[in-house]
CSV table of C-alpha atoms in Angstrom, one decimal:
chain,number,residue,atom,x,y,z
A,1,UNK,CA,0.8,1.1,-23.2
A,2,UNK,CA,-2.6,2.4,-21.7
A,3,UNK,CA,-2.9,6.2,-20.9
A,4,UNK,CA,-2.5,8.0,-17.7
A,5,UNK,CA,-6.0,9.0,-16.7
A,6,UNK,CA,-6.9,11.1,-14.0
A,7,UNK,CA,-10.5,11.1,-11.7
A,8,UNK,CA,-11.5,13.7,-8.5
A,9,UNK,CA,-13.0,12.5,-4.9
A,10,UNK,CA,-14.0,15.2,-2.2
A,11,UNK,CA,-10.0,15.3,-1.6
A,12,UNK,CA,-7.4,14.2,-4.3
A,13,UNK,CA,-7.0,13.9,-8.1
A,14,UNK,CA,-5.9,10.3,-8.4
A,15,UNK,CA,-4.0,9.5,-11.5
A,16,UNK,CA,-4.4,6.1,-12.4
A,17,UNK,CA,-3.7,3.8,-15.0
A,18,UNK,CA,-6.7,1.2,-16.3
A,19,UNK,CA,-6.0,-1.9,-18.1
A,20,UNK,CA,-8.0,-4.5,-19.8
A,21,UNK,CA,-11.7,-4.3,-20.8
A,22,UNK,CA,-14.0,-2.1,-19.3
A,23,UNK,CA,-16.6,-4.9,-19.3
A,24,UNK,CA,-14.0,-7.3,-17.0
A,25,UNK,CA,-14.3,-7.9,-13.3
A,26,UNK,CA,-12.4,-5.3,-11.3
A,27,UNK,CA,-9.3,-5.2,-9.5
A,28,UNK,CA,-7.7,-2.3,-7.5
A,29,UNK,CA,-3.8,-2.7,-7.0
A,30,UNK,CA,-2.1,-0.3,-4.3
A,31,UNK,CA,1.4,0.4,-4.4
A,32,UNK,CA,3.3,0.6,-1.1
A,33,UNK,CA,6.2,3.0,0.1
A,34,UNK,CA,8.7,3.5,-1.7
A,35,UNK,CA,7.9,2.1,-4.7
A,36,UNK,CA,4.5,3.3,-7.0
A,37,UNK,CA,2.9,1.5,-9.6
A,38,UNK,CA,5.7,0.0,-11.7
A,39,UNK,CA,5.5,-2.3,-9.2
A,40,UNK,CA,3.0,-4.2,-10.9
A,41,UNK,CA,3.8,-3.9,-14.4
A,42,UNK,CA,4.6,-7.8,-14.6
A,43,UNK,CA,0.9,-8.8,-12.5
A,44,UNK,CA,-0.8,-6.2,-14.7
A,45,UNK,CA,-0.9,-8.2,-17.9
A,46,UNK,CA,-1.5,-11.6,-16.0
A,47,UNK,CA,-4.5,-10.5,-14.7
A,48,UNK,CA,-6.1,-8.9,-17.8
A,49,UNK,CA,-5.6,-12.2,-19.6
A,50,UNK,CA,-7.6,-13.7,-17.0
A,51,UNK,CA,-10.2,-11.2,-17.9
A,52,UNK,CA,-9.3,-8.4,-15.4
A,53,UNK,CA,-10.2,-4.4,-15.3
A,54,UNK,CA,-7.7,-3.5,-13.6
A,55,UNK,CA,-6.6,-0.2,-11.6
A,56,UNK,CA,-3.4,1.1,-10.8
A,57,UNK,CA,-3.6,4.2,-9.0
A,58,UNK,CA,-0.8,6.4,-7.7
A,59,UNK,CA,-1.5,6.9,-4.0
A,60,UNK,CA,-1.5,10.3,-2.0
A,61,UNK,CA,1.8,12.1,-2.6
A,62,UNK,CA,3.3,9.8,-5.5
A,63,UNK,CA,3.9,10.8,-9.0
A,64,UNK,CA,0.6,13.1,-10.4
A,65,UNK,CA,-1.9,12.7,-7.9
A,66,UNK,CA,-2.5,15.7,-6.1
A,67,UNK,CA,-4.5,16.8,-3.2
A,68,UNK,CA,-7.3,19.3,-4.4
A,69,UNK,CA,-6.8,22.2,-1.8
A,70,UNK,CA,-3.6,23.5,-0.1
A,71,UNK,CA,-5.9,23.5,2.9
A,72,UNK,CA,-6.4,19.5,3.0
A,73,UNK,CA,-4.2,18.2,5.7
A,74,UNK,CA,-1.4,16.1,4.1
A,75,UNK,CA,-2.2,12.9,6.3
A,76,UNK,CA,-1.2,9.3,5.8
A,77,UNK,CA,-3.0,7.3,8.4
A,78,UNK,CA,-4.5,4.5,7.8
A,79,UNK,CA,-8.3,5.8,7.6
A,80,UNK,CA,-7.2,8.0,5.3
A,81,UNK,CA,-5.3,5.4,2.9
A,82,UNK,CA,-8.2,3.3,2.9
A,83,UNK,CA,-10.7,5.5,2.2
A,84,UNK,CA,-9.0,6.7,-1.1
A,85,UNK,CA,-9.4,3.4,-2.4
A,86,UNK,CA,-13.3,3.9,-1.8
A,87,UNK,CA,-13.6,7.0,-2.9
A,88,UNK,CA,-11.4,6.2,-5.9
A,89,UNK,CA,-13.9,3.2,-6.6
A,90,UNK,CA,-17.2,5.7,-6.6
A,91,UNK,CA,-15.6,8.3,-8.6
A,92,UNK,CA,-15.1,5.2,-11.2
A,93,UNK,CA,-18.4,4.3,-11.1
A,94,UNK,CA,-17.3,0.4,-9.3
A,95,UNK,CA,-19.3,-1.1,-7.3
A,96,UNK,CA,-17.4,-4.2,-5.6
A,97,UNK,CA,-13.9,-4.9,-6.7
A,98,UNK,CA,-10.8,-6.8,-5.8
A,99,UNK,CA,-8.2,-4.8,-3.4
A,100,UNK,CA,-4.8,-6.3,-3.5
A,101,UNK,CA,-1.8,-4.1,-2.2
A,102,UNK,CA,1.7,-4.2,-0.6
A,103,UNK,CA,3.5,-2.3,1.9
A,104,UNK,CA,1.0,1.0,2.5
A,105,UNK,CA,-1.0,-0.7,-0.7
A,106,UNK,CA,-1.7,-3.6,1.9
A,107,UNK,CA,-2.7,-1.7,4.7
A,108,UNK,CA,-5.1,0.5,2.2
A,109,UNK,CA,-6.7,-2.5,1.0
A,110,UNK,CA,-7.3,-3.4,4.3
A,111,UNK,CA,-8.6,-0.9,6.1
A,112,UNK,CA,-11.3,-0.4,3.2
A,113,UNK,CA,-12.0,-4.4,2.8
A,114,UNK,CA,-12.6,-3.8,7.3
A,115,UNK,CA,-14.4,-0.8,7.1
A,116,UNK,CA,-16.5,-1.1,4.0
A,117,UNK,CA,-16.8,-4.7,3.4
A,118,UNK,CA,-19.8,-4.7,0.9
A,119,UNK,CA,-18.1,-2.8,-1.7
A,120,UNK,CA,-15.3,-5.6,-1.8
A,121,UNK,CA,-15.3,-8.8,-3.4
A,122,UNK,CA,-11.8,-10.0,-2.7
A,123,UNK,CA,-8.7,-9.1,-0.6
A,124,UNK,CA,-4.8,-9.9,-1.3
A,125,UNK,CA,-2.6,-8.4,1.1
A,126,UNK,CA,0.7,-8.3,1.6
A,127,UNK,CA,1.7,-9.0,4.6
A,128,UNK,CA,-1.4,-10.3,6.0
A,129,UNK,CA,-3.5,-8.5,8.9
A,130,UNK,CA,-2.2,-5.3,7.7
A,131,UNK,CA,-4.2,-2.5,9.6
A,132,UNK,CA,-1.6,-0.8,12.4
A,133,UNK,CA,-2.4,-1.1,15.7
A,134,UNK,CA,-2.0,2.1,17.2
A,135,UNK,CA,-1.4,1.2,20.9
A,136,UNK,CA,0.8,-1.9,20.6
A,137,UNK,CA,3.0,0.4,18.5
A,138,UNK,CA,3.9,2.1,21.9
A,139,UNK,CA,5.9,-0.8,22.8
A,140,UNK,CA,9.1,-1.5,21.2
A,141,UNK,CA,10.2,-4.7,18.9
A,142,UNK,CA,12.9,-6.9,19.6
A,143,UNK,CA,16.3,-5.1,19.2
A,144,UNK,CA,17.1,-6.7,15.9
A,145,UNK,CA,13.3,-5.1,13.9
A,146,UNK,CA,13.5,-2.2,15.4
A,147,UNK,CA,17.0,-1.8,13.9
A,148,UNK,CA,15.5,-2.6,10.3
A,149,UNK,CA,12.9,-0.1,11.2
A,150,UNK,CA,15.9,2.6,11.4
A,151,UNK,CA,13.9,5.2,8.6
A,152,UNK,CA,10.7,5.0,11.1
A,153,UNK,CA,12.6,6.4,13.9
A,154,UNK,CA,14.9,8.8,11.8
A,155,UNK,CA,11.5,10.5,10.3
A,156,UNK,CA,10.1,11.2,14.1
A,157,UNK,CA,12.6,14.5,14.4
A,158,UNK,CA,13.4,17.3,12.3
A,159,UNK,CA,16.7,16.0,11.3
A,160,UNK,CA,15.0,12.6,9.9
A,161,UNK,CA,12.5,15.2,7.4
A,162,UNK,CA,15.4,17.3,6.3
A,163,UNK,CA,17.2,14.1,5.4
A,164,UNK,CA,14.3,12.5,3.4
A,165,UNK,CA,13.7,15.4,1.5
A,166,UNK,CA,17.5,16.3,0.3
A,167,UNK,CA,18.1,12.9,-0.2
A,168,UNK,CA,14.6,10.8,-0.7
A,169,UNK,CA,16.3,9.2,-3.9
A,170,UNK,CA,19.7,8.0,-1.9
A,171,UNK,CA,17.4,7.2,1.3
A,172,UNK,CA,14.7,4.8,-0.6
A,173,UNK,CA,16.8,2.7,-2.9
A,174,UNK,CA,18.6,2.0,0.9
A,175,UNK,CA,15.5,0.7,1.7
A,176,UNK,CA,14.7,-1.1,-1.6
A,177,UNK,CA,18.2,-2.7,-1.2
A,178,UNK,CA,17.8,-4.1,2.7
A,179,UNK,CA,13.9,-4.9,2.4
A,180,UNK,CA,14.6,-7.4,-0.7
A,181,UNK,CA,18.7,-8.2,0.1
A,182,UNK,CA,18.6,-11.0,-3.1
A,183,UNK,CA,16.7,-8.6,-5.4
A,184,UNK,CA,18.7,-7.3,-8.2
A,185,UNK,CA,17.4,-4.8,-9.6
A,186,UNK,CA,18.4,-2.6,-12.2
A,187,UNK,CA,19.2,1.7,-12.0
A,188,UNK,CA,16.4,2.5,-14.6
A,189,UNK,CA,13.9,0.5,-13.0
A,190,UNK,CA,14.7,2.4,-9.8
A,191,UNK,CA,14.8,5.9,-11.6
A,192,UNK,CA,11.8,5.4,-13.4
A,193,UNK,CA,10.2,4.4,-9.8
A,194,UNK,CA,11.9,7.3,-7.9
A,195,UNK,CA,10.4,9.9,-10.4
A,196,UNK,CA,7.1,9.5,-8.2
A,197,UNK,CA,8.8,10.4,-5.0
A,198,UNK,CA,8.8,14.4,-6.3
A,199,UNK,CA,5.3,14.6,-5.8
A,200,UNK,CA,5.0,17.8,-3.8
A,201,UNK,CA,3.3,16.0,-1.1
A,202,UNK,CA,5.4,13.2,-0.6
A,203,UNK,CA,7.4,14.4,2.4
A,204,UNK,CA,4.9,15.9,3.9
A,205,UNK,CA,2.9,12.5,4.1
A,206,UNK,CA,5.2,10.1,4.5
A,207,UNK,CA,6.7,11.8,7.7
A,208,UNK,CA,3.3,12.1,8.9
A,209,UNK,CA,2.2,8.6,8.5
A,210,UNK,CA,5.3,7.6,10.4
A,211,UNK,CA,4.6,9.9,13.2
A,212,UNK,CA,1.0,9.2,13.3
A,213,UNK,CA,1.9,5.7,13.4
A,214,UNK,CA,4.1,5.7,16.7
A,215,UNK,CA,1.5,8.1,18.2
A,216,UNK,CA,4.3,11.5,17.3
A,217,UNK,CA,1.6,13.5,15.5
A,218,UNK,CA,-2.5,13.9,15.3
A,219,UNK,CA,-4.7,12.6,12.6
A,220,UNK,CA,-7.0,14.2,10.7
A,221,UNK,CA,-9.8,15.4,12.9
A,222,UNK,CA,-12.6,14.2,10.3
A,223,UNK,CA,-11.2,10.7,10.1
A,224,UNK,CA,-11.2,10.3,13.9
A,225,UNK,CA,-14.5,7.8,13.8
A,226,UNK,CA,-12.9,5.8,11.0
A,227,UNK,CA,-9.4,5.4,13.4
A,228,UNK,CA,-11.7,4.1,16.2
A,229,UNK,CA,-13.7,1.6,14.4
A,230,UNK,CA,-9.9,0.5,13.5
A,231,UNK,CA,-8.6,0.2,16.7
A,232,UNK,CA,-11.3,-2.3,17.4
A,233,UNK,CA,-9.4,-4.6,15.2
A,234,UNK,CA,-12.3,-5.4,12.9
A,235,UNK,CA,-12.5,-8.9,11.5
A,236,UNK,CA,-12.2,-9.2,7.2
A,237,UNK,CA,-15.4,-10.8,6.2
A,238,UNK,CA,-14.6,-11.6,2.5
A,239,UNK,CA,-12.4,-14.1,0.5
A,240,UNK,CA,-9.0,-13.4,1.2
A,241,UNK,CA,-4.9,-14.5,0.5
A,242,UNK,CA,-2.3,-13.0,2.9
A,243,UNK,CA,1.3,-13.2,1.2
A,244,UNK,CA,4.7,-13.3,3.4
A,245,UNK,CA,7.9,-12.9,1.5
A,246,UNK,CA,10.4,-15.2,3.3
A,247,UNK,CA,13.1,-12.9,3.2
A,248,UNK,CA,11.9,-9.9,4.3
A,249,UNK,CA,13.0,-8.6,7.2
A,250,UNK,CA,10.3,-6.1,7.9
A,251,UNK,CA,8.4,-9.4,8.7
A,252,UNK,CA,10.3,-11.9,10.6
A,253,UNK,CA,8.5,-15.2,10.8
A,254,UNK,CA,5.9,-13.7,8.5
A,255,UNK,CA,2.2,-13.3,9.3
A,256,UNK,CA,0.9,-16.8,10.2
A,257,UNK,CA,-0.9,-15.5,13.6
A,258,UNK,CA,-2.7,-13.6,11.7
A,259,UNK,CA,-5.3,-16.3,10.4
A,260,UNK,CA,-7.7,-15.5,13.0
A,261,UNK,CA,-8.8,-11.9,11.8
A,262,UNK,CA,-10.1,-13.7,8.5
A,263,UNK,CA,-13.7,-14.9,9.0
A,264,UNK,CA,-14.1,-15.9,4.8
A,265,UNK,CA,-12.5,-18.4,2.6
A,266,UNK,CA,-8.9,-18.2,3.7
A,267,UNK,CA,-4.9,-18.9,2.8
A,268,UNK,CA,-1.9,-17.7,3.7
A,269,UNK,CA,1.1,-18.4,0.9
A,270,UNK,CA,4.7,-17.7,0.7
A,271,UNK,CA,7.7,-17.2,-1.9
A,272,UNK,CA,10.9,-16.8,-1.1
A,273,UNK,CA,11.4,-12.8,-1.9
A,274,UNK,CA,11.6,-9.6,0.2
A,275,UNK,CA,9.8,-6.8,0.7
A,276,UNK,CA,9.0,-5.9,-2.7
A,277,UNK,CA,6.9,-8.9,-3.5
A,278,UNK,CA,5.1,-7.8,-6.4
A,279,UNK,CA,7.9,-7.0,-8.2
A,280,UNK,CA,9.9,-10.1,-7.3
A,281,UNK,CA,6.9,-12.9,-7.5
A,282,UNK,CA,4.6,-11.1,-9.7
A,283,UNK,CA,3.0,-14.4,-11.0
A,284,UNK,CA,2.2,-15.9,-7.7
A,285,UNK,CA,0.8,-12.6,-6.4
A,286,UNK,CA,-1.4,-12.1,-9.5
A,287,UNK,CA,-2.0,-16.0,-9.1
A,288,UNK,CA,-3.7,-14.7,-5.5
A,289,UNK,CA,-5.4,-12.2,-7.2
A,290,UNK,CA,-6.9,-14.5,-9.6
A,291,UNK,CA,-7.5,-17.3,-7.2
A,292,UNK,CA,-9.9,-15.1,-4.9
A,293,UNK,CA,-11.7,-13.3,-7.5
A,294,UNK,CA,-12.6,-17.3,-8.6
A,295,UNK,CA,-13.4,-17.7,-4.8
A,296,UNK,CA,-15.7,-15.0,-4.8
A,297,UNK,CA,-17.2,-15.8,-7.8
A,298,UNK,CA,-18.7,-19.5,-6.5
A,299,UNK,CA,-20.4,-18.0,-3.7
Protein backbone atom coordinates (compact mmCIF):
# COMPACT_ATOMS: atom_id res chain seq x y z
CA UNK A 1 0.00 0.00 0.00
CA UNK A 2 1.85 3.24 -1.01
CA UNK A 3 1.52 6.39 1.33
CA UNK A 4 -0.66 9.32 1.05
CA UNK A 5 1.58 12.16 0.06
CA UNK A 6 0.66 15.54 -0.21
CA UNK A 7 2.32 18.57 -2.74
CA UNK A 8 1.20 22.65 -2.90
CA UNK A 9 0.48 24.72 -6.29
CA UNK A 10 -0.39 28.58 -6.13
CA UNK A 11 -4.02 27.25 -5.00
CA UNK A 12 -4.56 23.68 -3.38
CA UNK A 13 -2.71 21.05 -1.41
CA UNK A 14 -3.28 17.96 -3.55
CA UNK A 15 -3.02 14.72 -1.80
CA UNK A 16 -2.11 12.08 -4.02
CA UNK A 17 -1.05 8.77 -4.07
CA UNK A 18 2.21 7.65 -6.39
CA UNK A 19 2.81 4.19 -7.41
CA UNK A 20 5.53 2.35 -9.21
CA UNK A 21 9.16 3.53 -9.78
CA UNK A 22 10.06 7.00 -9.72
CA UNK A 23 12.32 6.27 -12.75
CA UNK A 24 8.95 4.94 -14.86
CA UNK A 25 7.11 6.91 -17.51
CA UNK A 26 4.35 9.00 -16.08
CA UNK A 27 0.76 8.77 -15.85
CA UNK A 28 -1.77 11.14 -14.23
CA UNK A 29 -5.28 9.40 -13.42
CA UNK A 30 -8.25 11.87 -12.53
CA UNK A 31 -11.15 10.68 -10.73
CA UNK A 32 -14.65 11.95 -11.80
CA UNK A 33 -17.79 12.91 -9.61
CA UNK A 34 -18.78 11.05 -7.40
CA UNK A 35 -16.39 8.66 -7.05
CA UNK A 36 -12.37 9.59 -6.12
CA UNK A 37 -9.52 7.54 -6.49
CA UNK A 38 -10.52 4.07 -5.55
CA UNK A 39 -11.73 4.13 -8.75
CA UNK A 40 -8.62 2.99 -10.15
CA UNK A 41 -7.34 0.67 -7.66
CA UNK A 42 -7.66 -2.29 -10.26
CA UNK A 43 -5.77 -0.06 -13.38
CA UNK A 44 -3.27 1.12 -10.79
CA UNK A 45 -1.23 -2.15 -10.58
CA UNK A 46 -1.66 -2.88 -14.41
CA UNK A 47 -0.03 -0.06 -15.29
CA UNK A 48 2.98 -0.15 -12.91
CA UNK A 49 3.71 -3.66 -14.31
CA UNK A 50 3.94 -2.14 -17.56
CA UNK A 51 6.53 0.15 -16.01
CA UNK A 52 4.22 3.06 -15.07
CA UNK A 53 4.75 6.19 -12.32
CA UNK A 54 1.67 6.67 -11.76
CA UNK A 55 -0.46 9.57 -10.01
CA UNK A 56 -3.66 9.39 -8.37
CA UNK A 57 -4.62 12.62 -7.02
CA UNK A 58 -7.72 13.56 -5.16
CA UNK A 59 -9.27 16.53 -7.10
CA UNK A 60 -10.52 19.84 -5.61
CA UNK A 61 -13.01 19.19 -2.81
CA UNK A 62 -12.51 15.24 -2.42
CA UNK A 63 -11.04 13.58 0.51
CA UNK A 64 -7.57 15.65 1.90
CA UNK A 65 -6.98 18.05 -0.68
CA UNK A 66 -7.60 21.35 0.40
CA UNK A 67 -7.71 24.74 -1.07
CA UNK A 68 -4.81 26.95 0.54
CA UNK A 69 -6.78 30.19 1.46
CA UNK A 70 -10.44 30.61 2.57
CA UNK A 71 -10.19 33.47 0.11
CA UNK A 72 -9.69 31.17 -3.16
CA UNK A 73 -13.07 30.98 -4.83
CA UNK A 74 -14.32 27.39 -4.59
CA UNK A 75 -14.75 26.95 -8.47
CA UNK A 76 -15.21 23.85 -10.59
CA UNK A 77 -15.07 24.96 -14.16
CA UNK A 78 -13.44 23.41 -16.51
CA UNK A 79 -10.18 25.85 -16.72
CA UNK A 80 -9.95 25.40 -13.39
CA UNK A 81 -9.98 21.43 -13.33
CA UNK A 82 -7.52 21.29 -15.94
CA UNK A 83 -5.15 23.48 -14.69
CA UNK A 84 -4.76 21.55 -11.41
CA UNK A 85 -3.55 18.76 -13.32
CA UNK A 86 -0.72 21.14 -14.64
CA UNK A 87 0.05 22.61 -11.77
CA UNK A 88 -0.07 19.34 -9.93
CA UNK A 89 2.55 18.03 -12.69
CA UNK A 90 5.14 21.19 -11.97
CA UNK A 91 4.93 20.98 -8.32
CA UNK A 92 6.06 17.13 -9.05
CA UNK A 93 8.74 18.09 -10.95
CA UNK A 94 6.98 16.14 -14.51
CA UNK A 95 7.54 17.30 -17.45
CA UNK A 96 5.21 15.41 -20.09
CA UNK A 97 2.94 12.77 -18.79
CA UNK A 98 -0.04 10.62 -19.66
CA UNK A 99 -3.68 12.22 -18.60
CA UNK A 100 -6.31 9.61 -18.45
CA UNK A 101 -9.58 10.50 -16.48
CA UNK A 102 -13.40 9.83 -16.25
CA UNK A 103 -16.39 11.80 -15.53
CA UNK A 104 -14.75 15.47 -14.30
CA UNK A 105 -11.24 13.30 -14.56
CA UNK A 106 -12.01 13.28 -18.33
CA UNK A 107 -12.89 16.69 -18.79
CA UNK A 108 -9.57 17.66 -16.63
CA UNK A 109 -7.44 15.77 -18.79
CA UNK A 110 -8.78 17.43 -21.53
CA UNK A 111 -8.89 20.75 -21.05
CA UNK A 112 -5.01 20.46 -19.99
CA UNK A 113 -4.02 17.99 -23.10
CA UNK A 114 -6.11 21.37 -25.27
CA UNK A 115 -4.67 23.97 -23.52
CA UNK A 116 -1.16 22.87 -22.69
CA UNK A 117 -0.44 20.29 -25.23
CA UNK A 118 3.47 20.10 -24.86
CA UNK A 119 3.45 19.07 -21.45
CA UNK A 120 1.31 15.85 -22.51
CA UNK A 121 2.42 12.82 -24.03
CA UNK A 122 -0.84 10.85 -24.14
CA UNK A 123 -4.66 11.36 -23.59
CA UNK A 124 -7.39 8.65 -22.43
CA UNK A 125 -10.60 10.08 -21.82
CA UNK A 126 -13.67 8.97 -20.89
CA UNK A 127 -16.14 9.85 -22.79
CA UNK A 128 -14.29 11.26 -25.62
CA UNK A 129 -14.36 15.15 -26.58
CA UNK A 130 -14.81 15.96 -22.99
CA UNK A 131 -14.37 19.85 -22.63
CA UNK A 132 -18.20 21.53 -22.03
CA UNK A 133 -19.33 23.63 -24.40
CA UNK A 134 -20.70 26.45 -22.66
CA UNK A 135 -23.20 27.88 -25.13
CA UNK A 136 -24.74 24.63 -26.57
CA UNK A 137 -25.49 23.84 -22.89
CA UNK A 138 -28.22 26.67 -23.18
CA UNK A 139 -30.29 24.37 -25.26
CA UNK A 140 -31.92 21.49 -23.77
CA UNK A 141 -31.45 17.57 -24.51
CA UNK A 142 -33.94 15.29 -25.58
CA UNK A 143 -36.61 14.69 -22.84
CA UNK A 144 -35.30 11.33 -21.95
CA UNK A 145 -31.12 12.79 -20.99
CA UNK A 146 -32.28 15.54 -19.51
CA UNK A 147 -34.27 13.31 -17.19
CA UNK A 148 -30.93 11.30 -16.35
CA UNK A 149 -29.48 14.63 -15.81
CA UNK A 150 -32.12 15.14 -12.83
CA UNK A 151 -29.04 16.04 -9.98
CA UNK A 152 -27.81 18.89 -12.70
CA UNK A 153 -30.98 20.66 -12.48
CA UNK A 154 -31.80 19.96 -8.72
CA UNK A 155 -28.22 21.63 -7.84
CA UNK A 156 -29.23 25.09 -9.84
CA UNK A 157 -31.63 26.31 -6.66
CA UNK A 158 -31.16 26.45 -3.14
CA UNK A 159 -33.30 23.45 -2.38
CA UNK A 160 -30.97 21.18 -4.76
CA UNK A 161 -27.61 22.48 -2.23
CA UNK A 162 -29.42 21.90 0.90
CA UNK A 163 -30.27 18.40 -0.34
CA UNK A 164 -26.69 17.53 -1.48
CA UNK A 165 -25.25 18.45 1.59
CA UNK A 166 -27.72 16.66 4.17
CA UNK A 167 -27.79 13.82 2.08
CA UNK A 168 -24.57 13.70 -0.39
CA UNK A 169 -24.10 10.04 0.77
CA UNK A 170 -27.91 8.90 -0.04
CA UNK A 171 -27.82 11.38 -3.32
CA UNK A 172 -24.41 9.86 -4.98
CA UNK A 173 -24.76 6.10 -4.54
CA UNK A 174 -28.39 7.13 -6.56
CA UNK A 175 -26.28 8.25 -9.03
CA UNK A 176 -23.69 5.39 -8.87
CA UNK A 177 -26.68 3.00 -9.09
CA UNK A 178 -28.46 4.64 -12.48
CA UNK A 179 -25.13 5.68 -14.23
CA UNK A 180 -23.80 1.89 -14.18
CA UNK A 181 -27.60 -0.02 -13.83
CA UNK A 182 -25.56 -3.76 -14.14
CA UNK A 183 -22.78 -2.71 -11.70
CA UNK A 184 -22.92 -4.45 -8.49
CA UNK A 185 -21.14 -3.06 -6.27
CA UNK A 186 -20.65 -3.69 -2.83
CA UNK A 187 -21.52 -1.09 0.57
CA UNK A 188 -17.77 -0.95 1.69
CA UNK A 189 -16.54 -0.16 -1.63
CA UNK A 190 -19.15 2.67 -1.64
CA UNK A 191 -18.31 3.83 2.06
CA UNK A 192 -14.78 3.75 1.55
CA UNK A 193 -15.52 6.01 -1.67
CA UNK A 194 -18.04 8.32 0.05
CA UNK A 195 -15.57 9.18 2.89
CA UNK A 196 -14.09 11.74 0.15
CA UNK A 197 -17.33 13.52 -0.35
CA UNK A 198 -16.74 15.35 3.44
CA UNK A 199 -14.16 17.30 2.12
CA UNK A 200 -15.17 20.74 3.32
CA UNK A 201 -15.24 21.98 -0.08
CA UNK A 202 -17.17 19.58 -1.80
CA UNK A 203 -20.53 21.25 -1.84
CA UNK A 204 -19.40 24.22 -2.39
CA UNK A 205 -17.68 23.08 -5.79
CA UNK A 206 -19.76 20.69 -7.01
CA UNK A 207 -22.83 23.09 -6.99
CA UNK A 208 -20.69 25.53 -8.63
CA UNK A 209 -19.49 23.46 -11.44
CA UNK A 210 -23.13 22.62 -12.20
CA UNK A 211 -24.22 26.16 -12.24
CA UNK A 212 -21.24 27.33 -14.08
CA UNK A 213 -21.89 24.77 -16.49
CA UNK A 214 -25.54 25.74 -17.54
CA UNK A 215 -24.35 29.42 -17.43
CA UNK A 216 -26.32 29.83 -13.39
CA UNK A 217 -23.20 31.26 -11.85
CA UNK A 218 -19.67 33.26 -12.86
CA UNK A 219 -16.27 31.74 -13.05
CA UNK A 220 -13.38 32.66 -11.62
CA UNK A 221 -12.37 36.11 -12.91
CA UNK A 222 -8.55 34.99 -13.34
CA UNK A 223 -9.46 31.86 -15.38
CA UNK A 224 -11.55 33.93 -17.77
CA UNK A 225 -8.71 33.78 -20.72
CA UNK A 226 -8.40 30.03 -20.17
CA UNK A 227 -12.57 29.65 -20.62
CA UNK A 228 -12.21 31.57 -23.91
CA UNK A 229 -9.43 29.70 -25.53
CA UNK A 230 -11.96 26.74 -24.50
CA UNK A 231 -14.92 27.94 -26.09
CA UNK A 232 -13.00 27.90 -29.30
CA UNK A 233 -13.16 24.25 -29.13
CA UNK A 234 -9.48 23.53 -29.48
CA UNK A 235 -8.34 20.53 -31.43
CA UNK A 236 -6.13 17.56 -29.17
CA UNK A 237 -2.94 17.40 -30.91
CA UNK A 238 -1.39 14.29 -29.20
CA UNK A 239 -1.94 10.43 -29.20
CA UNK A 240 -5.20 9.78 -27.88
CA UNK A 241 -8.17 6.82 -26.93
CA UNK A 242 -11.67 7.99 -26.25
CA UNK A 243 -13.68 5.18 -24.21
CA UNK A 244 -17.79 5.02 -24.29
CA UNK A 245 -19.37 2.65 -21.89
CA UNK A 246 -22.30 1.10 -23.71
CA UNK A 247 -24.55 1.32 -21.04
CA UNK A 248 -24.26 4.51 -19.74
CA UNK A 249 -26.91 6.60 -20.02
CA UNK A 250 -25.23 9.89 -19.47
CA UNK A 251 -23.92 9.12 -23.02
CA UNK A 252 -26.52 7.77 -25.33
CA UNK A 253 -25.00 6.55 -28.57
CA UNK A 254 -21.58 7.24 -27.06
CA UNK A 255 -19.02 9.72 -28.48
CA UNK A 256 -18.36 8.59 -32.08
CA UNK A 257 -18.87 12.27 -33.60
CA UNK A 258 -16.41 13.18 -31.72
CA UNK A 259 -13.40 11.82 -33.90
CA UNK A 260 -12.84 14.99 -35.60
CA UNK A 261 -11.52 17.13 -32.57
CA UNK A 262 -8.49 14.53 -32.58
CA UNK A 263 -5.69 15.67 -34.94
CA UNK A 264 -2.99 12.64 -33.55
CA UNK A 265 -2.94 8.91 -33.71
CA UNK A 266 -6.53 8.09 -32.84
CA UNK A 267 -9.28 5.30 -31.54
CA UNK A 268 -12.33 5.27 -30.06
CA UNK A 269 -13.18 1.75 -28.00
CA UNK A 270 -16.03 0.41 -26.14
CA UNK A 271 -17.08 -2.17 -23.31
CA UNK A 272 -20.21 -2.87 -22.37
CA UNK A 273 -20.23 -0.91 -18.69
CA UNK A 274 -21.75 2.27 -17.36
CA UNK A 275 -20.74 5.30 -16.14
CA UNK A 276 -18.08 4.18 -13.85
CA UNK A 277 -15.82 2.69 -16.42
CA UNK A 278 -12.74 2.47 -14.60
CA UNK A 279 -14.06 0.55 -12.00
CA UNK A 280 -16.11 -1.74 -14.14
CA UNK A 281 -13.41 -2.39 -17.15
CA UNK A 282 -10.34 -1.47 -15.42
CA UNK A 283 -8.11 -3.71 -17.79
CA UNK A 284 -9.29 -2.30 -20.99
CA UNK A 285 -9.03 1.30 -19.69
CA UNK A 286 -5.49 0.64 -18.39
CA UNK A 287 -5.08 -1.34 -21.72
CA UNK A 288 -5.71 2.41 -23.35
CA UNK A 289 -3.50 3.84 -21.08
CA UNK A 290 -0.81 1.56 -22.04
CA UNK A 291 -1.55 1.40 -25.68
CA UNK A 292 -0.94 5.35 -26.07
CA UNK A 293 1.96 5.78 -23.91
CA UNK A 294 3.44 2.86 -26.64
CA UNK A 295 1.97 5.29 -29.31
CA UNK A 296 3.81 8.07 -28.11
CA UNK A 297 6.73 6.47 -27.59
CA UNK A 298 7.33 5.48 -31.59
CA UNK A 299 7.08 8.92 -32.65
Amino acid sequence: MSQLKTTRTATLEIAYYEHGKSTGWPVVLAHGFPYDIHAYDEVVPLLVAQGARVIVPYLRCFGPTRFLSPHTMRTGQQAAQGADLIALLDSLGIEKAVLAGFDWGGLASCVATALWPDRVTGLVSYAGYDIIDQAAQKEPCEPALESVMWYQHLFQSDRGRKCLSRDRRSLCKLLWKQWSPNWSFSDELFDRTASSFDNPDFVDVVIHTYRFCMGNADGDPELEELERKLAAKPKIVVPSITLDGTQDPLKPGGTEAHASMFKARFERREAPVGHAFPFEAPSVFAQAIIDVHEWASAI
